[in-house]
Short mmCIF file of C-alpha atoms in Angstrom, two decimals:
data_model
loop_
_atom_site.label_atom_id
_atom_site.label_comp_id
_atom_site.label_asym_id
_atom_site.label_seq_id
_atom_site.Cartn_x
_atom_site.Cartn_y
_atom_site.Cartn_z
CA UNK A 7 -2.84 -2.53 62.48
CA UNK A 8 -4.15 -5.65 60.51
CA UNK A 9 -2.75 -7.17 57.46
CA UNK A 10 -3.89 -9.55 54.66
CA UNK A 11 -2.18 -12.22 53.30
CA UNK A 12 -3.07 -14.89 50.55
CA UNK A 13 -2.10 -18.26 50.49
CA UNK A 14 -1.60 -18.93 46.45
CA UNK A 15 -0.71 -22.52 45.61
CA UNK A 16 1.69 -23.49 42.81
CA UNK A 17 -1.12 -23.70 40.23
CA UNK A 18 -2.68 -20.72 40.60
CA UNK A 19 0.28 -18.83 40.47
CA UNK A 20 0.95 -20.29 37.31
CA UNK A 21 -2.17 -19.33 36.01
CA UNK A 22 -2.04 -15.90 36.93
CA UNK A 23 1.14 -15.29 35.31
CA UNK A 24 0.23 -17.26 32.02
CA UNK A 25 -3.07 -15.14 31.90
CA UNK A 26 -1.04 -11.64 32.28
CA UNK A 27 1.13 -13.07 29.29
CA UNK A 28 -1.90 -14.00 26.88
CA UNK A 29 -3.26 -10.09 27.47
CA UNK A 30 0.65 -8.35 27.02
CA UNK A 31 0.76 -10.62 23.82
CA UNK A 32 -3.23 -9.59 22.69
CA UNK A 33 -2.40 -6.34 23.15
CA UNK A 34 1.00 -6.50 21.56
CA UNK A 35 -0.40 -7.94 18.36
CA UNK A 36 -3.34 -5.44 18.48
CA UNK A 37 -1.05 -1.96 18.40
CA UNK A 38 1.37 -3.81 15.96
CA UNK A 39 -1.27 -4.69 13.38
CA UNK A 40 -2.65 -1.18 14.14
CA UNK A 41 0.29 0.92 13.57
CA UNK A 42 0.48 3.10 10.57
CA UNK A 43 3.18 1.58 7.99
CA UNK A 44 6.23 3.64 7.37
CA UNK A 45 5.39 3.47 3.57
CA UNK A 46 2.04 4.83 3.88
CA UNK A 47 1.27 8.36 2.56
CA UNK A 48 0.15 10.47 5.06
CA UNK A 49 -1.26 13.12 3.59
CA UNK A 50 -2.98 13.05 -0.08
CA UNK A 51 -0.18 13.50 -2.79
CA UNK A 52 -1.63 16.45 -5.29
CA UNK A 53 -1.27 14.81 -9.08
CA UNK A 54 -2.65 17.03 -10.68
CA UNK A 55 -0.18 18.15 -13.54
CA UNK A 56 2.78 16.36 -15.02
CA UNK A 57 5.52 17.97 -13.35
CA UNK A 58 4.16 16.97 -10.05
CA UNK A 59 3.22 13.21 -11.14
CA UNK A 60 7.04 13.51 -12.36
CA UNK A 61 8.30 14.80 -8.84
CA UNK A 62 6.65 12.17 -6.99
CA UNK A 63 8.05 8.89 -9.16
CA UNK A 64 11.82 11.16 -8.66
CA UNK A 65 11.20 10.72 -4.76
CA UNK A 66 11.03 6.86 -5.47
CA UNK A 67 13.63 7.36 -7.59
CA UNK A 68 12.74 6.60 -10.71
CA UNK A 69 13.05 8.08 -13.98
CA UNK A 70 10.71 8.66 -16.95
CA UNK A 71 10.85 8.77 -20.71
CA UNK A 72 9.41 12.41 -21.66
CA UNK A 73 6.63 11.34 -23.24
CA UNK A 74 3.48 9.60 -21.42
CA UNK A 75 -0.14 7.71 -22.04
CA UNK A 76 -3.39 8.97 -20.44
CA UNK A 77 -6.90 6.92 -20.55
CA UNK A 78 -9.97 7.42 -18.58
CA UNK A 79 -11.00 3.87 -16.34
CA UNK A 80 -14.02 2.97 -13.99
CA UNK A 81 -12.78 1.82 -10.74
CA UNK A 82 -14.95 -1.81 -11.03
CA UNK A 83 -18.12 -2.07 -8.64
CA UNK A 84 -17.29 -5.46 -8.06
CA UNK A 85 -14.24 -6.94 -7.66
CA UNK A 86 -12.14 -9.99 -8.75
CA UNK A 87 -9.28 -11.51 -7.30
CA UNK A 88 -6.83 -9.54 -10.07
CA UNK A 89 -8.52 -6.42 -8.48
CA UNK A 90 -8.66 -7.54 -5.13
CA UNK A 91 -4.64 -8.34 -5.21
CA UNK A 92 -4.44 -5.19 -6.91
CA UNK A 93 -5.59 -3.25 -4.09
CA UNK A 94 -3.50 -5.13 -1.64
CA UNK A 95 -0.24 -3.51 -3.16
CA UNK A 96 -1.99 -0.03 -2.82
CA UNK A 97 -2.84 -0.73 0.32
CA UNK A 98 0.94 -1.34 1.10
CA UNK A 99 1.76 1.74 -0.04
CA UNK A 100 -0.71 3.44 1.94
CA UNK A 101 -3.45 3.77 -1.19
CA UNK A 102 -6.73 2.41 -0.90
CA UNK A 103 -9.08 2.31 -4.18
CA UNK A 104 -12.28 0.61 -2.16
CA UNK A 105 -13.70 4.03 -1.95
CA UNK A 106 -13.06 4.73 -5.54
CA UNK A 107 -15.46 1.42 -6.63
CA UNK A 108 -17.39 2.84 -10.28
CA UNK A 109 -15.83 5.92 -10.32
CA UNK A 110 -13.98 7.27 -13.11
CA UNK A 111 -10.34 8.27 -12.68
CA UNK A 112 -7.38 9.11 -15.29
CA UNK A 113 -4.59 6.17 -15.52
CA UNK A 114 -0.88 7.89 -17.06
CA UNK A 115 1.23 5.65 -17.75
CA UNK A 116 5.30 6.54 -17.53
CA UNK A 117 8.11 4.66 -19.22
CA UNK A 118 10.85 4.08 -16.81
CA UNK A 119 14.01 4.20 -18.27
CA UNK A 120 16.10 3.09 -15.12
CA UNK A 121 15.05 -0.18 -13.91
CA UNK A 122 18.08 -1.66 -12.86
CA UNK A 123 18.75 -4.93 -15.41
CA UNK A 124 15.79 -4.30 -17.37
CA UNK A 125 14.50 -1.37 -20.05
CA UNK A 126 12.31 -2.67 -22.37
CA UNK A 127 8.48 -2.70 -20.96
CA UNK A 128 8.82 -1.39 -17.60
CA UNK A 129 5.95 1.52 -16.94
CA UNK A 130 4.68 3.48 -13.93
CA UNK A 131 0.91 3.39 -13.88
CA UNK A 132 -0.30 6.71 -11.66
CA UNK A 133 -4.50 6.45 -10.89
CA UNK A 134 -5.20 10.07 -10.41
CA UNK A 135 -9.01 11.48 -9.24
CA UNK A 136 -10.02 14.86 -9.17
CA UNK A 137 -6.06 15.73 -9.10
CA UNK A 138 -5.02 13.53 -6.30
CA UNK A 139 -2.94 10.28 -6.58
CA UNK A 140 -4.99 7.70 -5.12
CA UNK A 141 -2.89 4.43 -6.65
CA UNK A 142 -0.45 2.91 -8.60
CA UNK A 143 2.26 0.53 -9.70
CA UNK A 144 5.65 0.04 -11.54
CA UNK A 145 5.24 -3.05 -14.20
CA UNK A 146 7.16 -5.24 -16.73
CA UNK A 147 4.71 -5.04 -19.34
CA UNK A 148 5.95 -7.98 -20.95
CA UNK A 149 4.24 -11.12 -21.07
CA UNK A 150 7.62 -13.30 -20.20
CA UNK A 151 9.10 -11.13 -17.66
CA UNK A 152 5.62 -9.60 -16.11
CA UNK A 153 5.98 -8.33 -12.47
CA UNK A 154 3.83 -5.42 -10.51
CA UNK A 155 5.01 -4.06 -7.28
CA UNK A 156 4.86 -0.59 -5.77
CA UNK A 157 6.71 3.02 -5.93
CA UNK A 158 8.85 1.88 -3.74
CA UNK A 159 10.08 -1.63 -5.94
CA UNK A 160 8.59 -3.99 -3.31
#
C-alpha cells in the first residue's frame, strides 16, 4: 500500500481557500444577475382587443375610465436617454422595445380612475404590435406631479 501526503504551509492554505471563495462568489453573482425576474412576462400577453388590454391592467389592479385614446408611433431608430430610461422600466417588467426600433406600433392610452391619492392625470399607456403587448407604463400626466413607473406601480 503507498500513500501521498502534502505538506501545505499556512499561506498556501490561505490561498486556496480565498481562491474557492472568489469562484462561489463569481458564480453566485453570475446565476443571480441571470435569473429571470419574478415580474417578467413569460409568455407574450395577446392585446389585441379592448377587453383583453382591459383584463390585463385588472390583473395589476387597476381600473379604467370607459373611454380610451389610440395613435399610431414609430419605435425611434436611435435612441436618447428619455428612450433609453424608457426601456429600462420595460425591461423591469419583462418588455423589451430594442427589437421594435422604427417600427410602427398602436399606443392606447387608459384613464385610471383608482390611483390611490391622486385622480386627475394619471393614464396607462399600452404599446401594442401586431396584437401583442410589447410595453408600457402608468403616468401622472401632469407637469407638477409627473411620475412613470410600471403595471405593477414600481
Amino acid at each position: 500500500m503507498k500513500m501521498l501526503t502534502f505538506k501545505l504551509k499556512p499561506k498556501t492554505i490561505f490561498g486556496i481557500i480565498l481562491a474557492v471563495t472568489g469562484v462561489i462568489v463569481i458564480l453566485l453573482t453570475f446565476v443571480s444577475n441571470h435569473t429571470d425576474k419574478s415580474e417578467s412576462v413569460s409568455a407574450s400577453v395577446s392585446a389585441s382587443t379592448d377587453t383583453e388590454r382591459r383584463d390585463y391592467l385588472s390583473s395589476y389592479g387597476w381600473e379604467t375610465d370607459k373611454d380610451f385614446e389610440t395613435k399610431e408611433i414609430t419605435v425611434p431608430e436611435r435612441w436618447n436617454d428619455v428612450y433609453i430610461d424608457y426601456n429600462e422600466v420595460q425591461k423591469n417588467q419583462g418588455f423589451d422595445l430594442t427589437d421594435y426600433k422604427g417600427r410602427k406600433v398602436t399606443l392606447y392610452t387608459y384613464k385610471i380612475t383608482n390611483y390611490e391619492g391622486e385622480t386627475e392625470g394619471i393614464v396607462a399607456d399600452m404599446l401594442v404590435c401586431d396584437g401583442i403587448l410589447i410595453g408600457g407604463d402608468i403616468c401622472n400626466t401632469s407637469a407638477e406631479n409627473g411620475f412613470l413607473v410600471g403595471f405593477n406601480g414600481k
